[in-house]
CSV table of C-alpha atoms and ligand atoms in Angstrom, one decimal:
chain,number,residue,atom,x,y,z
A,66,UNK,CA,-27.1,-8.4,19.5
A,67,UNK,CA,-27.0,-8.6,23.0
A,68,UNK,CA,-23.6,-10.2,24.4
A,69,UNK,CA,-22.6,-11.5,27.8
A,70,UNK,CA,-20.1,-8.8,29.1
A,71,UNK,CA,-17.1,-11.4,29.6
A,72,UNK,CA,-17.0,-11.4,25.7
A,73,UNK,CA,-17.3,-8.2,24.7
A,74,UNK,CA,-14.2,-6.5,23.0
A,75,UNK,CA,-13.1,-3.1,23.3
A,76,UNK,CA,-12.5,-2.9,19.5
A,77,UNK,CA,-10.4,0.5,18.3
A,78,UNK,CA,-11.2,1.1,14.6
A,79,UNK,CA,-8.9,4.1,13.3
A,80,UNK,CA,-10.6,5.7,10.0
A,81,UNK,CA,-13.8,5.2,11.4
A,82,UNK,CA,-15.6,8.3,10.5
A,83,UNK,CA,-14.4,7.0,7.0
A,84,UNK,CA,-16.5,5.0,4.2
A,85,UNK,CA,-15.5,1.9,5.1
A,86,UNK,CA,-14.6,2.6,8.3
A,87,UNK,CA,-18.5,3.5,9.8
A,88,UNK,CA,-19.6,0.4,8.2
A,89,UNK,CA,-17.3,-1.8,10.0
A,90,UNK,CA,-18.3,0.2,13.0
A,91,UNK,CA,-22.1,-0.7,12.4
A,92,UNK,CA,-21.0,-4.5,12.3
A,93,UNK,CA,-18.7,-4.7,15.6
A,94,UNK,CA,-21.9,-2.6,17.7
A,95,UNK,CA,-24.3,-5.1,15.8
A,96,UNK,CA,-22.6,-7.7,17.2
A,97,UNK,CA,-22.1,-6.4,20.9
A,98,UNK,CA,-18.9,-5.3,21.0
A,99,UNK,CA,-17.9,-2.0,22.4
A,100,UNK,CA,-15.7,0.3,19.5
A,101,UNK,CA,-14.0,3.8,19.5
A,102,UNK,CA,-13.5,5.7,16.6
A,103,UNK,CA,-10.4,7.5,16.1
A,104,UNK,CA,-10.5,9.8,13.6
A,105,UNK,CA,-9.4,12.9,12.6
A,106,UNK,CA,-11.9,13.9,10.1
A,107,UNK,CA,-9.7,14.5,7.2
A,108,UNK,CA,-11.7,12.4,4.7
A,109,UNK,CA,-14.3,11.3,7.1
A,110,UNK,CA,-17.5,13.0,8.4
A,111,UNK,CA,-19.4,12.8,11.4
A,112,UNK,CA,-22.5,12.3,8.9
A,113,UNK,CA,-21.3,8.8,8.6
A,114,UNK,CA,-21.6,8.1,12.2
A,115,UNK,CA,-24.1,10.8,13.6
A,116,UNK,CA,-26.3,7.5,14.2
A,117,UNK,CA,-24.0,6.0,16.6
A,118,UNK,CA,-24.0,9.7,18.7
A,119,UNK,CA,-25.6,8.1,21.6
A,120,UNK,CA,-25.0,4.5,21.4
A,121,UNK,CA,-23.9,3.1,24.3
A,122,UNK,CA,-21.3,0.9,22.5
A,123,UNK,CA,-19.9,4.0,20.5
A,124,UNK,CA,-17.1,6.5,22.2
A,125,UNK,CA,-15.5,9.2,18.8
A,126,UNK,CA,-12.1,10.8,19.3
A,127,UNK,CA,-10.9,13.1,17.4
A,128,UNK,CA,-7.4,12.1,17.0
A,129,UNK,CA,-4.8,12.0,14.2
A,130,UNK,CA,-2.9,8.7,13.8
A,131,UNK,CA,1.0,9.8,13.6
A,132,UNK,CA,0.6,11.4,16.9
A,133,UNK,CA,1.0,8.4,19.7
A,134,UNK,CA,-2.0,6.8,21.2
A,135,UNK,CA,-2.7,5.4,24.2
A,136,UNK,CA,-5.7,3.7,24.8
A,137,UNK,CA,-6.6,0.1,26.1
A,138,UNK,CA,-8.3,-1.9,23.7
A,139,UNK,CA,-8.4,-5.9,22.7
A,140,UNK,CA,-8.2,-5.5,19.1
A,141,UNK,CA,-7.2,-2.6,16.4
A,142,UNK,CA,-8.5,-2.4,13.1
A,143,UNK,CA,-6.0,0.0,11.0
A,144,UNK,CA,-8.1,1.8,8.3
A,145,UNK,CA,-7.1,5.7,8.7
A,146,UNK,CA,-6.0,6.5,5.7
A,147,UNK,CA,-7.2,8.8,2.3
A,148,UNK,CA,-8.3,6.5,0.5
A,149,UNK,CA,-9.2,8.3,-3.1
A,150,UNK,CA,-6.5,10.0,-5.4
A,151,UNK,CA,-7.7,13.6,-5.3
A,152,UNK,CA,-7.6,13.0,-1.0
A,153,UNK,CA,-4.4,11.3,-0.9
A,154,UNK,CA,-2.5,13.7,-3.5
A,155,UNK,CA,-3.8,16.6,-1.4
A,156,UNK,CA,-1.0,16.7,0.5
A,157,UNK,CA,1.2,13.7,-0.3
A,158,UNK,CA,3.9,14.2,2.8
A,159,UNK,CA,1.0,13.8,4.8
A,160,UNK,CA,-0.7,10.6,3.3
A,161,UNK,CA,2.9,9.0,3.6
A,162,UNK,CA,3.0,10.1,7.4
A,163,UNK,CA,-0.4,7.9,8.3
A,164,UNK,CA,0.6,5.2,5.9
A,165,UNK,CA,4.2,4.5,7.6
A,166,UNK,CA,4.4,7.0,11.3
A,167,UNK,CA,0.4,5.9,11.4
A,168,UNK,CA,1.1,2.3,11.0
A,169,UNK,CA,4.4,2.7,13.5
A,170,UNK,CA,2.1,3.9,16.1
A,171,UNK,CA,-0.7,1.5,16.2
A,172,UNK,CA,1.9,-1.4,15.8
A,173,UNK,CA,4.0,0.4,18.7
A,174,UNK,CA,0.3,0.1,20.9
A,175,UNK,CA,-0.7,-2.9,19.6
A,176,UNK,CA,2.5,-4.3,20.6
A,177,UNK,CA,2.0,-2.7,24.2
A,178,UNK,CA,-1.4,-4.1,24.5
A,179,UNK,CA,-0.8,-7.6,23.2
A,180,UNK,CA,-3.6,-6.6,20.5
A,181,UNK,CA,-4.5,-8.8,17.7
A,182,UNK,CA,-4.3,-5.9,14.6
A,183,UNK,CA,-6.0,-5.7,11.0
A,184,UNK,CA,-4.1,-3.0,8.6
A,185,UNK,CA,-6.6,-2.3,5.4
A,186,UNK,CA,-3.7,-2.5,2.7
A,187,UNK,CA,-4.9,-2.3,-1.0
A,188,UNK,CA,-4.5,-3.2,-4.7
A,189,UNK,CA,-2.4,-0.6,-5.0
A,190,UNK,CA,0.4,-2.4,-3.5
A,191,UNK,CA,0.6,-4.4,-7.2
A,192,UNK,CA,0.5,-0.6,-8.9
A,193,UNK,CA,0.0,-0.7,-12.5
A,194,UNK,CA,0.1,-4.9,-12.7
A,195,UNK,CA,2.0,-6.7,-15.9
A,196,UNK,CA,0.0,-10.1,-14.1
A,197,UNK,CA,-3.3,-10.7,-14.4
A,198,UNK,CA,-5.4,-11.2,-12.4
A,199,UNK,CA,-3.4,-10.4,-9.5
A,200,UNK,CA,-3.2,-13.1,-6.9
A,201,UNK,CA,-1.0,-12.5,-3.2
A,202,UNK,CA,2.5,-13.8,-4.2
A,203,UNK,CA,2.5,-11.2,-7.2
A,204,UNK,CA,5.0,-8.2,-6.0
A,205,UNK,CA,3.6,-5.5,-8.2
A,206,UNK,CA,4.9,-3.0,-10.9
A,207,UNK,CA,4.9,0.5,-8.8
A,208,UNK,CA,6.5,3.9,-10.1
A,209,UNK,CA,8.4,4.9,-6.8
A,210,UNK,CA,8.5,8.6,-7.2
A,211,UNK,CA,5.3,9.5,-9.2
A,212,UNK,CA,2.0,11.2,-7.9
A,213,UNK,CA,-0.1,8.0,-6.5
A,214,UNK,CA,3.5,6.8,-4.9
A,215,UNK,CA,3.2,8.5,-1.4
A,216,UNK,CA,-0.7,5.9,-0.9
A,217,UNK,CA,1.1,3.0,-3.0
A,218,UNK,CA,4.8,2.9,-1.3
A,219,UNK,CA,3.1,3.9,1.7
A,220,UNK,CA,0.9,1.1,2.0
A,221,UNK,CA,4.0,-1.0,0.8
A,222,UNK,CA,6.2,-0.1,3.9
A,223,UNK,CA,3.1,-0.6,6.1
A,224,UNK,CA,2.7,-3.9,4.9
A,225,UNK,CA,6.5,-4.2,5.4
A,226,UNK,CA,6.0,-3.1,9.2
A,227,UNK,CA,3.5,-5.3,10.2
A,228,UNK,CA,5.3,-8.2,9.0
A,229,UNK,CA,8.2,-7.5,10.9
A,230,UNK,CA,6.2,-6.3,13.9
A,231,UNK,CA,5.1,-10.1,13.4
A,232,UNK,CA,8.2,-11.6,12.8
A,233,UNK,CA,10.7,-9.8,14.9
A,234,UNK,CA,7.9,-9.6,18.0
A,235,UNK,CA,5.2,-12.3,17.4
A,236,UNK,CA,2.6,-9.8,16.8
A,237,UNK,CA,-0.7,-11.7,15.8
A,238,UNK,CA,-1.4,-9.3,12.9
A,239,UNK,CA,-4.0,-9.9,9.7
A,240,UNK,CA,-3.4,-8.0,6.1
A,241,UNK,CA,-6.2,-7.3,3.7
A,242,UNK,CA,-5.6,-5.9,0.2
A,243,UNK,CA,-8.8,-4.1,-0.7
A,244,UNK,CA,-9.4,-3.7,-4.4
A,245,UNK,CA,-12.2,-1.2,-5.5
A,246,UNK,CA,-15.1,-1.0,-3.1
A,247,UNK,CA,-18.0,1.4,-3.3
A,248,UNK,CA,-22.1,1.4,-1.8
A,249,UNK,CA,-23.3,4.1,0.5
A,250,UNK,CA,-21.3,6.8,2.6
A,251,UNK,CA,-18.8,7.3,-0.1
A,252,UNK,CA,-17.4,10.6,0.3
A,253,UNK,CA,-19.6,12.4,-2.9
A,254,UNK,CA,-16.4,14.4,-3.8
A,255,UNK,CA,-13.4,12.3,-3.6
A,256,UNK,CA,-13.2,11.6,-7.4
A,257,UNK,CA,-13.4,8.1,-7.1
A,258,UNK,CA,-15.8,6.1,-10.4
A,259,UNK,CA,-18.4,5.1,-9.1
A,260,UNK,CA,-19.6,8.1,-6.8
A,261,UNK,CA,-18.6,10.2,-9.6
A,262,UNK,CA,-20.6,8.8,-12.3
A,263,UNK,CA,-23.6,7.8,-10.2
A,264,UNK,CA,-23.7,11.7,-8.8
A,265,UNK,CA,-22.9,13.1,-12.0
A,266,UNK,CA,-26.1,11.3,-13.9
A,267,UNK,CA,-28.2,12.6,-10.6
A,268,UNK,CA,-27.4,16.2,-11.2
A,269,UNK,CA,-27.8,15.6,-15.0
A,270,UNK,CA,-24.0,16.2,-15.9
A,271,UNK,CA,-21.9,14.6,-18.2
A,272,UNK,CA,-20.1,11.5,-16.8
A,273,UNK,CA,-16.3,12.4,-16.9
A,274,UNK,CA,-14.8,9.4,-18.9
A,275,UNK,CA,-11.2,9.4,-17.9
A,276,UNK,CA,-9.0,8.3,-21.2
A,277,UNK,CA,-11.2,5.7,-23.9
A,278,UNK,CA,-12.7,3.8,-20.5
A,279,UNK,CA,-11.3,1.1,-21.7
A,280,UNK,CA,-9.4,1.0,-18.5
A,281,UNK,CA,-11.1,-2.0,-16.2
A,282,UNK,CA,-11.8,-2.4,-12.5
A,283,UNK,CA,-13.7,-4.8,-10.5
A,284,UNK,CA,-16.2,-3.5,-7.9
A,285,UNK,CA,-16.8,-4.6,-4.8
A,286,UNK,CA,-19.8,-4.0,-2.5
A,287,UNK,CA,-19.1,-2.5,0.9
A,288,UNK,CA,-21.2,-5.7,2.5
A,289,UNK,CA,-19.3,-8.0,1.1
A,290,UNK,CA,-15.9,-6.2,2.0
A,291,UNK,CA,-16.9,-5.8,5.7
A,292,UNK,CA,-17.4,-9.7,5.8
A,293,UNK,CA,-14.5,-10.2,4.2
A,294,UNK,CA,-12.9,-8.4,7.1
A,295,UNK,CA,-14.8,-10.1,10.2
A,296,UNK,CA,-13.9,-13.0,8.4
A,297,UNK,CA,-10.1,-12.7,8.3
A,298,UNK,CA,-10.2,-11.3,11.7
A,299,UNK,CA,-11.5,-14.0,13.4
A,300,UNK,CA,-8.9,-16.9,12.0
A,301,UNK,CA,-6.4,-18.1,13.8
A,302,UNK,CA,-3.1,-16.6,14.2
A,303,UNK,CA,-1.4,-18.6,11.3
A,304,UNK,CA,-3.4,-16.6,9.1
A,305,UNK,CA,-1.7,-13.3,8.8
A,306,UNK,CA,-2.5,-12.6,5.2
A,307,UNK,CA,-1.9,-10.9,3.0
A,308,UNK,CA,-5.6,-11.5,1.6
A,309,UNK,CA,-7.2,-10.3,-1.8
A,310,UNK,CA,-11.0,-9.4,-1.1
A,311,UNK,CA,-12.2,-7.9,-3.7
A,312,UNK,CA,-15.1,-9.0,-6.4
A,313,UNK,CA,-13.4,-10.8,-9.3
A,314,UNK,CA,-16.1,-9.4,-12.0
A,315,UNK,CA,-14.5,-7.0,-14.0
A,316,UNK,CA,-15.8,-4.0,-16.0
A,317,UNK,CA,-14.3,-1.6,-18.2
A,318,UNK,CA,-14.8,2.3,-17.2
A,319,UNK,CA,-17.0,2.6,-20.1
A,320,UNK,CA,-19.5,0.3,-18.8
A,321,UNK,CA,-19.8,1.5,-15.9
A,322,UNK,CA,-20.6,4.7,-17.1
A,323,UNK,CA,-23.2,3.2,-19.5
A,324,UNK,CA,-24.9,1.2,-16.8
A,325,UNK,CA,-25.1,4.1,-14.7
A,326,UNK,CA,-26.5,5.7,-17.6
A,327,UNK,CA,-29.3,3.3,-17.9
A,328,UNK,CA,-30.5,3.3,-14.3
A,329,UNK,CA,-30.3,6.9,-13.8
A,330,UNK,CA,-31.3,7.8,-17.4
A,331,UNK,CA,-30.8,11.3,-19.1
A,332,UNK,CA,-27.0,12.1,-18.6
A,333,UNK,CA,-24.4,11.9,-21.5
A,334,UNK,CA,-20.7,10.7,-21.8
A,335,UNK,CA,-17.8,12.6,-22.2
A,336,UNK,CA,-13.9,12.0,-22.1
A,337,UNK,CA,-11.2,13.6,-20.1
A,338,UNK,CA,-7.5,12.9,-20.2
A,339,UNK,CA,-6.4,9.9,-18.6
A,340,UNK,CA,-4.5,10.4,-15.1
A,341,UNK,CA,-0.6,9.7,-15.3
A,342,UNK,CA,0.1,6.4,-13.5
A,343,UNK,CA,-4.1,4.9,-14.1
A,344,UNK,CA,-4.1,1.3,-13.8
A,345,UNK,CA,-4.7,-0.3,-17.2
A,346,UNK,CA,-6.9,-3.3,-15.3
A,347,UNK,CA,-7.6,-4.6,-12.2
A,348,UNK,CA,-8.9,-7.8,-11.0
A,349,UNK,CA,-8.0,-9.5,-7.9
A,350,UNK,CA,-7.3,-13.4,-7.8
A,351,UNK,CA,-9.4,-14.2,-4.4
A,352,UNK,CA,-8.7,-18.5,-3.9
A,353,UNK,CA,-6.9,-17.7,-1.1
A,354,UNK,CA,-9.8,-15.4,0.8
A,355,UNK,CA,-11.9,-18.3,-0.5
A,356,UNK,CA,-10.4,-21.2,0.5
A,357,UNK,CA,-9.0,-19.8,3.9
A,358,UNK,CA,-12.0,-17.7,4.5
A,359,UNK,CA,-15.1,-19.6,2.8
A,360,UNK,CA,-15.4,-15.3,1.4
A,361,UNK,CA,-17.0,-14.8,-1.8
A,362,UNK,CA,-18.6,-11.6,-2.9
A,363,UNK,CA,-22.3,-12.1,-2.7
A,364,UNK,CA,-23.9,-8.4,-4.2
A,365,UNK,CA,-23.0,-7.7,-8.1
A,366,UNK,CA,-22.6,-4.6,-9.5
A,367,UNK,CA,-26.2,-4.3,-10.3
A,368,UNK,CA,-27.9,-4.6,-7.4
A,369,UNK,CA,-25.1,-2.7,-5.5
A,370,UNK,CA,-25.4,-0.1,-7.7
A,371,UNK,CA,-29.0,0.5,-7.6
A,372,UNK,CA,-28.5,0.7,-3.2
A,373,UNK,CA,-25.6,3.2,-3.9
A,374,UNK,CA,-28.1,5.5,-6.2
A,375,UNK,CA,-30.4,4.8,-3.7
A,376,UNK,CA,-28.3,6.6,-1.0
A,377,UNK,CA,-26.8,9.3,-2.9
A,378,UNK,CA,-30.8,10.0,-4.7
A,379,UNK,CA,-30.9,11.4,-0.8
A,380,UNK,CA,-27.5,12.7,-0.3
A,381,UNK,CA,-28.0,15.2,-3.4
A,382,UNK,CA,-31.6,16.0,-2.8
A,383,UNK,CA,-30.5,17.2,0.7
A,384,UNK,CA,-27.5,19.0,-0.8
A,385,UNK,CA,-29.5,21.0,-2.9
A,386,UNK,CA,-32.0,21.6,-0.1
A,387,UNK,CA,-29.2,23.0,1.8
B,188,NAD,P1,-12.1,7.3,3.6
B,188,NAD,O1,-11.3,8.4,3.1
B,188,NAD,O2,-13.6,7.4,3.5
B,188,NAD,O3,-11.7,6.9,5.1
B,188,NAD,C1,-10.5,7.1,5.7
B,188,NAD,C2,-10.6,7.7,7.1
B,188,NAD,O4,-9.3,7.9,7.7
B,188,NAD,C3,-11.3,9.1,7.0
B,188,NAD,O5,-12.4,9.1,7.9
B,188,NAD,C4,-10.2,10.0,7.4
B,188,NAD,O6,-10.7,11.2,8.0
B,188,NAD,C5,-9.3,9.2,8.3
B,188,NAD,N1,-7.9,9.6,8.3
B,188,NAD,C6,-7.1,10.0,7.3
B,188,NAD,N2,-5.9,10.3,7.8
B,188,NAD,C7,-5.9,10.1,9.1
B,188,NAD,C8,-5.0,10.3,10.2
B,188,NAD,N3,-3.7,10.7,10.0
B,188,NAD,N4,-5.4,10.1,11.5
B,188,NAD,C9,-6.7,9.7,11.7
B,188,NAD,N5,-7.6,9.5,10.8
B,188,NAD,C10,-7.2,9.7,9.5
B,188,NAD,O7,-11.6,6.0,2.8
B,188,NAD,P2,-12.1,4.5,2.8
B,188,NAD,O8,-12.5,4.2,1.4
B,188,NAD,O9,-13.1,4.3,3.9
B,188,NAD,O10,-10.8,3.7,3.1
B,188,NAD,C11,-10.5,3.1,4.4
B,188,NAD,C12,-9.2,2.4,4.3
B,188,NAD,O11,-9.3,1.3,3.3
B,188,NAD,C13,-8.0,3.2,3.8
B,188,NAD,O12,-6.8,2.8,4.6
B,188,NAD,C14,-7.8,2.9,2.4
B,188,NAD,O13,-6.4,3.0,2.0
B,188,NAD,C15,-8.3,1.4,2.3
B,188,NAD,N6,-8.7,1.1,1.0
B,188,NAD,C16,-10.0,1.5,0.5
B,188,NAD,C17,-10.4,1.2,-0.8
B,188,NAD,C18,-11.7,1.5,-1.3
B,188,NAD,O14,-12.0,1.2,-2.5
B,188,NAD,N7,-12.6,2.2,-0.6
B,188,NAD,C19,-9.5,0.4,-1.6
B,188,NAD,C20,-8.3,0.0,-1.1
B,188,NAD,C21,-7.9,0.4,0.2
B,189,UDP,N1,3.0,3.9,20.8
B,189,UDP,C1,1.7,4.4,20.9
B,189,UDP,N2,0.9,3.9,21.9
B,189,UDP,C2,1.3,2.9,22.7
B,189,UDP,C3,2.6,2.4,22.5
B,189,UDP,C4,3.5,2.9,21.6
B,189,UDP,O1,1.3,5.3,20.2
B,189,UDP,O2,0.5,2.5,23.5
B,189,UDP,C5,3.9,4.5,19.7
B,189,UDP,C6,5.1,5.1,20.3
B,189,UDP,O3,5.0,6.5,20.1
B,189,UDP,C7,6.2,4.6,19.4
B,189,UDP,C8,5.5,3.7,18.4
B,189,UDP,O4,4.3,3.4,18.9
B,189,UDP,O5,6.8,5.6,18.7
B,189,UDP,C9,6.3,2.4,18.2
B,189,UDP,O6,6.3,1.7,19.4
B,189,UDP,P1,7.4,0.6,19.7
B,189,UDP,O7,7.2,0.1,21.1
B,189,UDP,O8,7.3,-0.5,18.6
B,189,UDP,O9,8.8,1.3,19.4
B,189,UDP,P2,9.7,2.2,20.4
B,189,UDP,O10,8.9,2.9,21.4
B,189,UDP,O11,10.6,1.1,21.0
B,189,UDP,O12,10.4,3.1,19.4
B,190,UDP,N1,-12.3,7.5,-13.6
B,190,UDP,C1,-13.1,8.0,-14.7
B,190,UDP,N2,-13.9,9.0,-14.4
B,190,UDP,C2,-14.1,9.6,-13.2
B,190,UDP,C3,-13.3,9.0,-12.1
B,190,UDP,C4,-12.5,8.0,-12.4
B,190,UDP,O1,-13.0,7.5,-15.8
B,190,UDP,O2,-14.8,10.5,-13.1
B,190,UDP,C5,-11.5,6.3,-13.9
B,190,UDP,C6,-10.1,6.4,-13.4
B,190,UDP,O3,-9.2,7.1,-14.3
B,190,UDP,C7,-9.7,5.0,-13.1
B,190,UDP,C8,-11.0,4.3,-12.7
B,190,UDP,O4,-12.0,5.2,-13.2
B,190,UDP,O5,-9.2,4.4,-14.3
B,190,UDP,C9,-11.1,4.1,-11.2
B,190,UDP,O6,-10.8,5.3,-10.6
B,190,UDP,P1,-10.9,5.5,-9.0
B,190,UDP,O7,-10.3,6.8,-8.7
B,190,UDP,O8,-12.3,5.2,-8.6
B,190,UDP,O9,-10.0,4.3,-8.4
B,190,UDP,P2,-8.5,3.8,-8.7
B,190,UDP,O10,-7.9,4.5,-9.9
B,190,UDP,O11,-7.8,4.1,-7.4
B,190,UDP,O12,-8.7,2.3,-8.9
């Protein structure tokens, strides 16, 4: 879209080499507005924007987020972060350090530039949830000192900074809780379901069951996310969040695995013991992203499913090329 240069935003998007990151990137260039990428390529590959290489619109830096920054931008969207258990266990210190120093420094420039900024939170914040479906107001059952503690307190006290940068300094900031999200550019490796399975049942390997699968989780398609996003971005400044987005249809682990059974065909199901600290179920409440965001999930599993085999039927074929 082309866009009259008075209304262009210089748009900084940390985590942008990330999943959800280069998708959010592909919006804000679709819609005129000028972005860089900061990223420091922990989780993220250049793969996911090698098509912005030579955009006009598109400036990279290679840059990690608990080290200060100084840029001038209009607006900061907070994503940098590992976002999958086997990334963000990796080295735990270190996810804590871009969840809290990370989210001190882009508050800090933020504050500095008088920056409307958007922190990508998660469902994690409710941990292992005794409430069902889990609506905004819910605080959350979360084990302080267990392995997913460095991404779930993390987020917590990031959450816990940007509402005091807002209270104590007037900071126009906007909070999205994220629950499961998957579709294209998902990192093939990063243990998460749904690339898992879906690459698994390409190559022909048993899908890795972890526990019965009688664990749930409700998927959301990275389109409907990223709307979500522009969505809450552009309210007023009221609206601060914190805001489910998420897609409320929930599925057991099981049949997941069984419908990416029958799309892909051939691969069988195994078990594996269940991670200490897995989520029994998940489903977010989302009348508040509806009623203050008109936001509903529009892609259901199904159909976003069949674009995410769709991308990775590639990703492996070149793979094994290579
Ligand atoms: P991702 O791992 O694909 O992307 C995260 C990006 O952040 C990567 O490109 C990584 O290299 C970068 N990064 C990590 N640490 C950094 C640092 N210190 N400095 C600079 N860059 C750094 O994950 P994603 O799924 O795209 O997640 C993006 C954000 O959304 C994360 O904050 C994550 O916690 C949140 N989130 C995602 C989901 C989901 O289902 N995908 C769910 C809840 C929350
Ligand atoms: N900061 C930054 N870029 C800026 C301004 C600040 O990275 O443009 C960092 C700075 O390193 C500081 C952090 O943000 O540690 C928090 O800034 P703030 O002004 O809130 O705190 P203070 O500098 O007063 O400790
Ligand atoms: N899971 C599984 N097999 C896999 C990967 C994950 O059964 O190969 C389960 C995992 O134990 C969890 C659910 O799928 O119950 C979602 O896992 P993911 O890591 O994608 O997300 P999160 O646990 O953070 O919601």
């Amino acid at each position: 879209m082309a866009r009259l240069y008075e209304s262009r935003k210089r748009i900084l998007v940390t985590g942008g080499a990330g999943f959800l990151g280069s998708h959010l990137i592909d919006r804000l260039i679709g819609q005129g507005h000028e972005v860089l990428c900061v990223d420091n390529l922990f989780t993220g590959t250049k793969r996911n924007i090698d098509h912005l290489h030579n955009h006009p619109l598109f400036e990279f830096m290679r840059h990690d987020i608990t080290m200060p920054l100084y840029v001038e931008v209009d607006e900061i969207y907070n994503l940098a972060c590992p976002a999958s258990p086997i990334h963000y266990q990796h080295d735990p210190i270190q996810t804590t350090k871009t969840s809290v120093h990370g989210a001190i420094n882009m508050l800090g420039l933020a504050k500095r530039l008088r920056a409307k900024i958007f922190q990508a939170s998660t469902s994690e914040v409710y941990g292992d949830p005794t409430v069902h479906p889990q609506s905004e107001d819910y605080w959350g059952n979360v084990n302080p000192i267990g392995p997913r503690s460095c991404y779930d307190e993390g987020k917590r006290c990031a959450e816990t900074l940007f509402f005091d940068y807002h209270r104590q300094l007037g900071l126009p900031i906007k909070v999205v809780r994220i629950f499961n999200t998957y579709g294209p550019r998902m990192h093939h490796a990063d243990g998460r379901v749904v690339s898992n399975f879906v690459v698994q049942a390409l190559r022909g390997e048993p899908l890795t069951i972890y526990g019965d699968g009688s664990q749930t989780r409700s998927f959301c398609y990275v389109d409907d996310l990223i709307e979500g996003f522009l969505r809450l971005m552009d309210t007023d400044e009221t609206v601060t969040g914190p805001i489910n987005i998420g897609n409320p249809n929930e599925f057991t682990i099981r049949e997941l695995a069984e419908k990416t059974v029958a799309k892909i065909g051939g691969a069988e199901l195994i078990t594996m013991p269940l991670p200490r600290d897995d989520p029994k179920q998940r489903r977010p409440d989302i009348s508040k992203a509806k009623a203050l965001l008109g936001w509903e999930p529009k892609v259901q599993l199904d159909e976003g499913l069949d674009r995410t085999i769709e991308y990775f039927r590639d990703f492996v074929g070149q793979m094994e090329e290579a």
